Coordinates of C-alpha atoms and ligand atoms in Angstrom, one line a residue:
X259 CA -48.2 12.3 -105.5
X260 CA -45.4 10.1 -104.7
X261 CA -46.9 9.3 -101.0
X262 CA -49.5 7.4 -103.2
X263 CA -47.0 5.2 -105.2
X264 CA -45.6 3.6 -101.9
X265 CA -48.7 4.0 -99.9
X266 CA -50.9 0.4 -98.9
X267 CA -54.0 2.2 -100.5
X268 CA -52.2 2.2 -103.7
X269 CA -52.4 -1.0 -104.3
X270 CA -51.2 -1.7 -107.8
X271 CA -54.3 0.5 -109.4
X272 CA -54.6 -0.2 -113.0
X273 CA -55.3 3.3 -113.8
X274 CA -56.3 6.1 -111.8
X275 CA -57.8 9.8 -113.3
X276 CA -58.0 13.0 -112.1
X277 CA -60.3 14.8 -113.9
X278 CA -60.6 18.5 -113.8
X279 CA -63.3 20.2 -116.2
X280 CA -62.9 24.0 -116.3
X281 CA -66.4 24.7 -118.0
X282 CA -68.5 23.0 -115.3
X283 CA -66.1 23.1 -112.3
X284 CA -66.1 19.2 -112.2
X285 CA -63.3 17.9 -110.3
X286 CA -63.3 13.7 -109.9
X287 CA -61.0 10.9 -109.2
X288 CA -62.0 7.5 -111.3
X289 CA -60.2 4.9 -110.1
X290 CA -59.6 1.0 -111.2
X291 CA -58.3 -1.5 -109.5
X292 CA -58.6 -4.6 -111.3
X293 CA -60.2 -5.5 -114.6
X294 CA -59.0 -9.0 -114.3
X295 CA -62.7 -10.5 -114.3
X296 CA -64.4 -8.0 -115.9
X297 CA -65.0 -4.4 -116.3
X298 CA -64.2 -2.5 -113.1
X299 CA -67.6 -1.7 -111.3
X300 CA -68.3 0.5 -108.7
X301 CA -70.3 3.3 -107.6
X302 CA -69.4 7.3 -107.7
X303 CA -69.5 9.1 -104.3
X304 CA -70.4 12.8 -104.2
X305 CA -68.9 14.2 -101.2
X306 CA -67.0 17.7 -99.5
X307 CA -63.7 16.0 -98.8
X308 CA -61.5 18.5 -96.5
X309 CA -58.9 17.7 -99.2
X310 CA -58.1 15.8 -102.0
X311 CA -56.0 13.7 -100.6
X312 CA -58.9 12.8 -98.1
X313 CA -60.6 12.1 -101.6
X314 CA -57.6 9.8 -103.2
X315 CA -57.3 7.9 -100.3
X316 CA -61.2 7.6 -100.1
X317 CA -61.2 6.2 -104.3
X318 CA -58.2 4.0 -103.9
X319 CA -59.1 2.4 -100.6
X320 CA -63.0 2.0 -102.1
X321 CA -62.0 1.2 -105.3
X322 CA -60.0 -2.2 -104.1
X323 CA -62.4 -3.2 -101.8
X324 CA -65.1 -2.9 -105.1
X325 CA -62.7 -5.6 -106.9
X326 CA -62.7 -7.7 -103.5
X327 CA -66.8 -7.7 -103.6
X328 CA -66.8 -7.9 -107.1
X329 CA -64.6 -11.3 -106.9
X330 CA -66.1 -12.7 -104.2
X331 CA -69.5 -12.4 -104.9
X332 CA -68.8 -14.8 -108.2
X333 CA -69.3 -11.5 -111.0
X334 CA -67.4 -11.4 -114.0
X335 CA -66.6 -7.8 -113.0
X336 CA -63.5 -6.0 -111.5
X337 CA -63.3 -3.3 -109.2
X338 CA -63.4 0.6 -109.3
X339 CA -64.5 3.7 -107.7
X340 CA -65.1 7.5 -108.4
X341 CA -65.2 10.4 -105.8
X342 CA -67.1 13.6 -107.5
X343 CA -64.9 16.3 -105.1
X344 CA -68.3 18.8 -104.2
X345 CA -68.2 22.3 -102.6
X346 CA -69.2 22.8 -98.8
X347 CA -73.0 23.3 -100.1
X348 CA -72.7 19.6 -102.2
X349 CA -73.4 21.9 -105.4
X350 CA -73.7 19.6 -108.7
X351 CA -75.0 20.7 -111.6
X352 CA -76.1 19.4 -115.0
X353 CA -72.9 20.2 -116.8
X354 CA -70.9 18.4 -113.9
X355 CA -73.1 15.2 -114.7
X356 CA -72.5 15.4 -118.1
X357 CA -68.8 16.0 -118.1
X358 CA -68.7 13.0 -115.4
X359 CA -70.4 10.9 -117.8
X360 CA -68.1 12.3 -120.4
X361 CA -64.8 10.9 -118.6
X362 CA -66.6 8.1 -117.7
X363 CA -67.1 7.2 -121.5
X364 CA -63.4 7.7 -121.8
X365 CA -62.5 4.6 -120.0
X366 CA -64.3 2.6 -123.3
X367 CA -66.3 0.5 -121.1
X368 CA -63.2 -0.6 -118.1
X369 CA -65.0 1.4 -115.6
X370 CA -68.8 1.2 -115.0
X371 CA -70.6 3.1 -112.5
X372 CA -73.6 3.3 -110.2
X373 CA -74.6 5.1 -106.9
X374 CA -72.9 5.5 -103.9
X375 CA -73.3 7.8 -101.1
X376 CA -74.4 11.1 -102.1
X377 CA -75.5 10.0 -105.6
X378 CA -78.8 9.5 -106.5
X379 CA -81.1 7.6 -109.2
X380 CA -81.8 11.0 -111.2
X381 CA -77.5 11.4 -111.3
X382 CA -77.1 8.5 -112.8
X383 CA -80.0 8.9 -115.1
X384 CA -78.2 11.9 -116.3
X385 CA -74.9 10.3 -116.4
X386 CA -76.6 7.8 -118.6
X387 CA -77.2 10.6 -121.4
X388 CA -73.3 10.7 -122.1
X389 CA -72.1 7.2 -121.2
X390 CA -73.3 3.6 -121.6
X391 CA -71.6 2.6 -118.7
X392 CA -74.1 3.2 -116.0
X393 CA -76.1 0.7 -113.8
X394 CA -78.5 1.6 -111.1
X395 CA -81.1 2.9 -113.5
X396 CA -84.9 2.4 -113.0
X397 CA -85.5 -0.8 -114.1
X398 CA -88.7 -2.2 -115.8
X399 CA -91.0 -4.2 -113.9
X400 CA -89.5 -8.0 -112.9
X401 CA -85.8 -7.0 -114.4
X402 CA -82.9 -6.9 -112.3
X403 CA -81.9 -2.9 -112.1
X404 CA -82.8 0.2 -109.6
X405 CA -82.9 0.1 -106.1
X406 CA -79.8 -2.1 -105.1
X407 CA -81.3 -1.5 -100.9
X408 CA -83.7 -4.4 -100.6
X409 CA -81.2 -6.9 -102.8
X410 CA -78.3 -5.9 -100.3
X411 CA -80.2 -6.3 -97.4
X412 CA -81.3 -10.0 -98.7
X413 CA -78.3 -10.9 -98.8
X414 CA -77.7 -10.0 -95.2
X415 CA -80.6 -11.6 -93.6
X416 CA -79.2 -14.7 -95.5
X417 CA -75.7 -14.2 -94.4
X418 CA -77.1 -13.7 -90.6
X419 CA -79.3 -16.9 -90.8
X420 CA -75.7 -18.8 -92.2
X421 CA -73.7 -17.3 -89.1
X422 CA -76.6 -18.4 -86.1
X423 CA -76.5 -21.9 -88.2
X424 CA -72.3 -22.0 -87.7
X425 CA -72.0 -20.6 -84.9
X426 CA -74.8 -21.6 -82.4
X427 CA -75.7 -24.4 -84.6
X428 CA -79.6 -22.9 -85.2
X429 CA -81.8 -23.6 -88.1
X430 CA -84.2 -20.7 -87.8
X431 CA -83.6 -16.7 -86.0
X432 CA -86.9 -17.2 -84.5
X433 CA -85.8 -16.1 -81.3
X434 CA -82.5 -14.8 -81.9
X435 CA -81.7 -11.8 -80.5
X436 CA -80.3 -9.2 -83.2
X437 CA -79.2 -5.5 -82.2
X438 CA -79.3 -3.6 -85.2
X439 CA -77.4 -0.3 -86.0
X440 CA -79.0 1.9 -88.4
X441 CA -82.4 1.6 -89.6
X442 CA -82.1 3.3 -93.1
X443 CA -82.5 1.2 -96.7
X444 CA -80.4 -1.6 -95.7
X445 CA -80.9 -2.0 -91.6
X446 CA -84.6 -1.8 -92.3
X447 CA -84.8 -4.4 -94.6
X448 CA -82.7 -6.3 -92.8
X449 CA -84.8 -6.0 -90.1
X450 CA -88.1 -6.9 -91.6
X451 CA -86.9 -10.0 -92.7
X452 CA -85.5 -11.2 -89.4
X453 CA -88.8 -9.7 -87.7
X454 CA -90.7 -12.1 -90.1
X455 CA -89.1 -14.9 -89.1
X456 CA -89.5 -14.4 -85.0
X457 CA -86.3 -13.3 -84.4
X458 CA -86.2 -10.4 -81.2
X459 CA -84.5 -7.3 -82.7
X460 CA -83.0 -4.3 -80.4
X461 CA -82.8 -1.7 -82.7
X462 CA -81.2 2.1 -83.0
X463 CA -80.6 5.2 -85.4
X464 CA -79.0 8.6 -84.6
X465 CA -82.3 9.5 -86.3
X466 CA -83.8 8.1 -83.0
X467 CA -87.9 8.4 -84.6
X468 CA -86.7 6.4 -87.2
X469 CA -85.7 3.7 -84.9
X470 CA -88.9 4.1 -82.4
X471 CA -91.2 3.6 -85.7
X472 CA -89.1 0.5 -87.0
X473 CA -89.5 -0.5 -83.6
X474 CA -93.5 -0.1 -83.2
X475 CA -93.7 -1.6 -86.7
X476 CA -91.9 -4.9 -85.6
X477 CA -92.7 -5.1 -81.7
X478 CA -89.0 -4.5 -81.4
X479 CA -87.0 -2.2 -79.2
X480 CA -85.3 0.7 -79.7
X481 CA -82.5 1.9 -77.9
X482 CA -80.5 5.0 -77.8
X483 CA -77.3 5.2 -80.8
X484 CA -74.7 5.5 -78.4
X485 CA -75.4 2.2 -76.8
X486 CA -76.4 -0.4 -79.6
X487 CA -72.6 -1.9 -79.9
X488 CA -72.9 -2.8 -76.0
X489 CA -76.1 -4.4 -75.7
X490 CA -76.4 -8.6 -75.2
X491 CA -77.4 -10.3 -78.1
X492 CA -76.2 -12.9 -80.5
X493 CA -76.3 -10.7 -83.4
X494 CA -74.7 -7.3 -83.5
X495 CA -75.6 -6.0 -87.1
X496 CA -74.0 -3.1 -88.1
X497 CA -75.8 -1.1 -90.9
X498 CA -74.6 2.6 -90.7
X499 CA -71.1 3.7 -90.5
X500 CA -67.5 2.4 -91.8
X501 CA -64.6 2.0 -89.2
X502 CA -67.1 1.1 -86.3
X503 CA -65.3 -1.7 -85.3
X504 CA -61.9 -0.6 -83.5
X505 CA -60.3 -1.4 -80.5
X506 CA -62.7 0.5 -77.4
X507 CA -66.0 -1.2 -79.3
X508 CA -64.4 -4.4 -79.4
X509 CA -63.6 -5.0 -76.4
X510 CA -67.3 -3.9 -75.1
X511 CA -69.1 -6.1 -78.0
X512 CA -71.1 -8.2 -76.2
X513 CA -72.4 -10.7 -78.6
X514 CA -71.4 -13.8 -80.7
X515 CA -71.7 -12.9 -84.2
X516 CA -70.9 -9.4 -86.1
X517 CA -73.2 -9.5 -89.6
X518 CA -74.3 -6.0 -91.1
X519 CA -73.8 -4.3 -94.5
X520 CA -72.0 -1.4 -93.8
X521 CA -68.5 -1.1 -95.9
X522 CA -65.5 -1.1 -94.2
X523 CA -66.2 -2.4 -90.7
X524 CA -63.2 -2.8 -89.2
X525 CA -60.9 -0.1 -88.8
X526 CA -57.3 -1.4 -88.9
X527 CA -56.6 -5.3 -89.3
X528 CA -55.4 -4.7 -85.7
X529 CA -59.2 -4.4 -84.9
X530 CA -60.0 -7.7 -87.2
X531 CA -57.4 -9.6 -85.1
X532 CA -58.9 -8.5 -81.4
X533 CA -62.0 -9.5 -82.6
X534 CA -61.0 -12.8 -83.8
X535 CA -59.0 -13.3 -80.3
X536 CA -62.1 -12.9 -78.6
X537 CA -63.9 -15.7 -80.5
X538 CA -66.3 -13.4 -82.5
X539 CA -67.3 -14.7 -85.5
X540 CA -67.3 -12.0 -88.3
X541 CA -68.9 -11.9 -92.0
X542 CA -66.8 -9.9 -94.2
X543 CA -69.2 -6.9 -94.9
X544 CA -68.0 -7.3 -98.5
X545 CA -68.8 -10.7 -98.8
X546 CA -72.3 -10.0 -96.6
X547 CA -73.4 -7.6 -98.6
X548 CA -73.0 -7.8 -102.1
X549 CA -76.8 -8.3 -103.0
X550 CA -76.7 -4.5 -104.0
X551 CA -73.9 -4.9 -106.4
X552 CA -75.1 -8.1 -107.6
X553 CA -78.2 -6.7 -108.1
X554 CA -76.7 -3.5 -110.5
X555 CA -74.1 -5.8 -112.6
X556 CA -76.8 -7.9 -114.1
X557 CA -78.9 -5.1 -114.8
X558 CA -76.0 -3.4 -116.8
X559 CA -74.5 -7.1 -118.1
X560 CA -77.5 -7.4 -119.6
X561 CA -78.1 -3.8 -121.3
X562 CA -74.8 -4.6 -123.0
X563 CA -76.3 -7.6 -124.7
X564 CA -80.0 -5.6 -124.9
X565 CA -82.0 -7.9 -122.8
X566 CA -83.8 -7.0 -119.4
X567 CA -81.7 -8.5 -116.3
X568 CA -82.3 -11.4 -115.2
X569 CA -83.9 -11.9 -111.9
X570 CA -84.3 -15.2 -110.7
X571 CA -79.8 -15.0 -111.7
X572 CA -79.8 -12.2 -109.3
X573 CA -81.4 -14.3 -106.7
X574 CA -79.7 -17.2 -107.5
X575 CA -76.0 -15.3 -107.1
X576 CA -77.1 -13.9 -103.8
X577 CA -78.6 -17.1 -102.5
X578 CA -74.6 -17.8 -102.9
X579 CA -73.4 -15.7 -100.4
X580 CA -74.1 -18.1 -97.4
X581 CA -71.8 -20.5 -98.7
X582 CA -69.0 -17.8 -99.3
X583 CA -69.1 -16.8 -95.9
X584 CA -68.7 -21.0 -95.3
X585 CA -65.8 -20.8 -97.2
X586 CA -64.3 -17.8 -95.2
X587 CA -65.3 -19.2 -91.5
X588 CA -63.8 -22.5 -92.5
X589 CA -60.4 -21.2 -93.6
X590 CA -60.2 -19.5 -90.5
X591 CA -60.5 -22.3 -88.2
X592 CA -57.9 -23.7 -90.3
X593 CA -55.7 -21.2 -90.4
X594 CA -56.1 -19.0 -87.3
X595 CA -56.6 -16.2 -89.2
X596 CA -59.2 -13.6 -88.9
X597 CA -62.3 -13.6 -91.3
X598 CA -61.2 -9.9 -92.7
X599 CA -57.8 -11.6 -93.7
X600 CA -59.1 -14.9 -94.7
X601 CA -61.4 -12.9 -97.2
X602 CA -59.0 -10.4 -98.1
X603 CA -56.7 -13.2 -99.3
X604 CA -59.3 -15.3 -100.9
X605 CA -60.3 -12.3 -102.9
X606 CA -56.5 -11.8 -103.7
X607 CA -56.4 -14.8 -105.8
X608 CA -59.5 -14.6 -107.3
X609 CA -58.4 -11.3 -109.3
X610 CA -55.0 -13.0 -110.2
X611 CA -52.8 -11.1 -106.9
X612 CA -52.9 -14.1 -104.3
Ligands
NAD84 P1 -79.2 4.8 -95.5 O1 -78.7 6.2 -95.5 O2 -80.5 4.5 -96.1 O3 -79.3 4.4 -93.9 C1 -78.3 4.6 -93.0 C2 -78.9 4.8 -91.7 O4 -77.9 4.8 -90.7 C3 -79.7 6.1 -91.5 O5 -81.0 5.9 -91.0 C4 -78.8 6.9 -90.6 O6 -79.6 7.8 -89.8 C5 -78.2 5.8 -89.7 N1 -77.0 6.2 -89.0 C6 -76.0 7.0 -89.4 N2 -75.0 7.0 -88.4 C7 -75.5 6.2 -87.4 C8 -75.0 5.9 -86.1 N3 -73.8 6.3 -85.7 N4 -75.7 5.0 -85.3 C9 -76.9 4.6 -85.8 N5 -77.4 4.9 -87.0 C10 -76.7 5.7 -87.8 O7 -78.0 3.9 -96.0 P2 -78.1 2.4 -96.5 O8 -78.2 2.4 -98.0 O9 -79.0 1.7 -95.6 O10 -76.6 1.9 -96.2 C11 -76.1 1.6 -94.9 C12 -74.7 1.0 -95.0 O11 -74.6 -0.1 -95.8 C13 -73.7 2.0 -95.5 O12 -72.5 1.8 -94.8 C14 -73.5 1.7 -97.0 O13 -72.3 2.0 -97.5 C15 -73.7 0.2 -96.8 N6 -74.1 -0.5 -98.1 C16 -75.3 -0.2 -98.7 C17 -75.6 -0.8 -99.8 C18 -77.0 -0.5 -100.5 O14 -77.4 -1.3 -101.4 N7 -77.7 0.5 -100.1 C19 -74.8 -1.8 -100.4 C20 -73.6 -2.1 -99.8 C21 -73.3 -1.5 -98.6

């Protein structure tokens, strides 16, 4: 355990648990990283980690970059993270849920969760039976709440249309060319909205039919996986995977503007630098895409007071993330820096460590 103490992923965590449950075989890490604006939020992942330090440094790196999203994005929320630690077969079972929800509760109200990869709706729904501390629940007609997907990918197409207007001075994508990476929830909302506004997509999925019938839906197209991060565009829009960016993709990027939703872009800040050296221009993914969590926070904000969430607020705070990214692009170009560190250092003081 000391590695963790002295490691950069520790980070000067507030509180981190390890939960063991003998009855149901639960085993979890709930981590917080800052409460300094609010209760931490962040989502639980369910995931077969090879081992649990894989799963430590997964919570503690996730968990900071929740109170980074959290901050920037304007919420009065900090930042956490749990990992559920499943068997090869993902096996979860009603008692797991409920002693989840059960430590959960234990944190009074400083941790609140929601869905993250492997988790689903109906988990959280059960979650919900043992904790009040839940967001990401089915929410009511016209009320903030459920599917964060569409809200995060919002946010992107906003964020995109705020990069083409910096960077190649362009009021409209109609005619922009955008290569997207991953056609799931996010990438395919993304994608309708920059189809609906003219712009020329290039699109791909490892779950190639998925791509082809985005494609044929928009009068896009599709391209093979392995060769979506090399293609000439002035959008690359990265919607799948973590750690794409790193120095062999860099160097083949052929585009002006990086802009997706998918967490943790850039593998080391070594990667964030090349990319800045070669006159990229980068949106944070944690700044880009916080319509999801913005989305979630009201909904549960709101529960806590017994109204339904508010909406048009929702839209409102994500309608804000253009000028974040602003903020970001112009500190660079007065301080040299990348966009990652620029970001990493604006979120720094906004939860009281700058
Ligand atoms: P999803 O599972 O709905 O879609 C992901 C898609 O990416 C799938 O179609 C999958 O086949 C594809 N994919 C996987 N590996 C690929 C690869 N190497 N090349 C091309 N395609 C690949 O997930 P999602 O909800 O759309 O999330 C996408 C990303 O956005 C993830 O990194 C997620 O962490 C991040 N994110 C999502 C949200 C949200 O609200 N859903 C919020 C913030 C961040």
């Amino acid at each position: 355990m000391t590695a963790f103490w002295t490691s950069a992923d520790w980070d000067e965590h507030e509180r981190v648990e390890l939960v063991h449950d003998r009855a149901s075989g639960l085993t979890a890490i709930i981590a917080l990283h800052s409460t300094h604006l609010g209760p931490g939020a962040g989502g639980t992942r369910f995931w077969h980690y090879a081992d649990p330090a894989a799963a430590m440094k997964d919570a503690l790196r996730l968990s900071r970059g929740m109170s980074y999203k959290n901050a920037m994005a304007g919420l009065p929320m900090g930042g956490g993270k749990a990992v559920v630690l499943l068997d090869q077969d993902r096996t979860r079972t009603p008692a797991m849920l409920a002693a989840f929800g059960d430590a959960i509760e234990a944190f009074g109200g400083r941790y609140v969760t929601a869905e993250d990869v492997g988790a689903s709706e109906a988990d959280m729904v059960a979650i919900a039976a043992r904790t009040a501390h839940v967001c990401g629940l089915p929410a009511s007609e016209g009320s903030a709440g459920g599917d964060p997907g569409p809200f995060t990918a919002r946010g992107i197409y906003l964020g995109i249309k705020a990069a083409v207007a910096h960077r190649l001075g362009r009021d409209s994508v109609e005619g922009v060319h955008v290569a997207v990476q991953g056609c799931g929830s996010v990438g395919g909302g993304v994608a309708r909205l920059l189809a609906a506004e003219g712009a020329r997509l290039t699109l791909a999925d490892i779950d190639a039919a998925r791509a082809e019938a985005l494609a044929a839906e928009l009068g896009a197209t599709a391209v093979d996986a392995s060769a979506i991060m090399e293609v000439p565009c002035d959008v690359f829009s990265p919607n799948a995977l973590g750690a794409i960016l790193d120095a062999q993709s860099v160097a083949r990027l052929a585009c002006s503007i990086v802009a997706g939703g998918a967490n943790n872009q850039i593998a080391t800040s070594a990667d964030g630098v090349a990319l800045a050296k070669r006159g990229i221009l980068y949106a944070p993914d944690y700044v880009i895409n916080a319509g999801g969590i913005i989305n979630v926070s009201l909904e549960y904000l709101a529960r806590q007071k017994g109204v339904p969430g508010d909406l048009a607020e929702v839209e409102r705070m994500i309608g804000g993330i253009p000028d974040r990214l602003l903020a970001v692009w112009r500190e660079c170009e007065a301080t040299r820096l990348g966009a990652d560190r620029v970001a990493d250092r604006m979120a720094q003081v906004l939860i009281g460590r700058g």
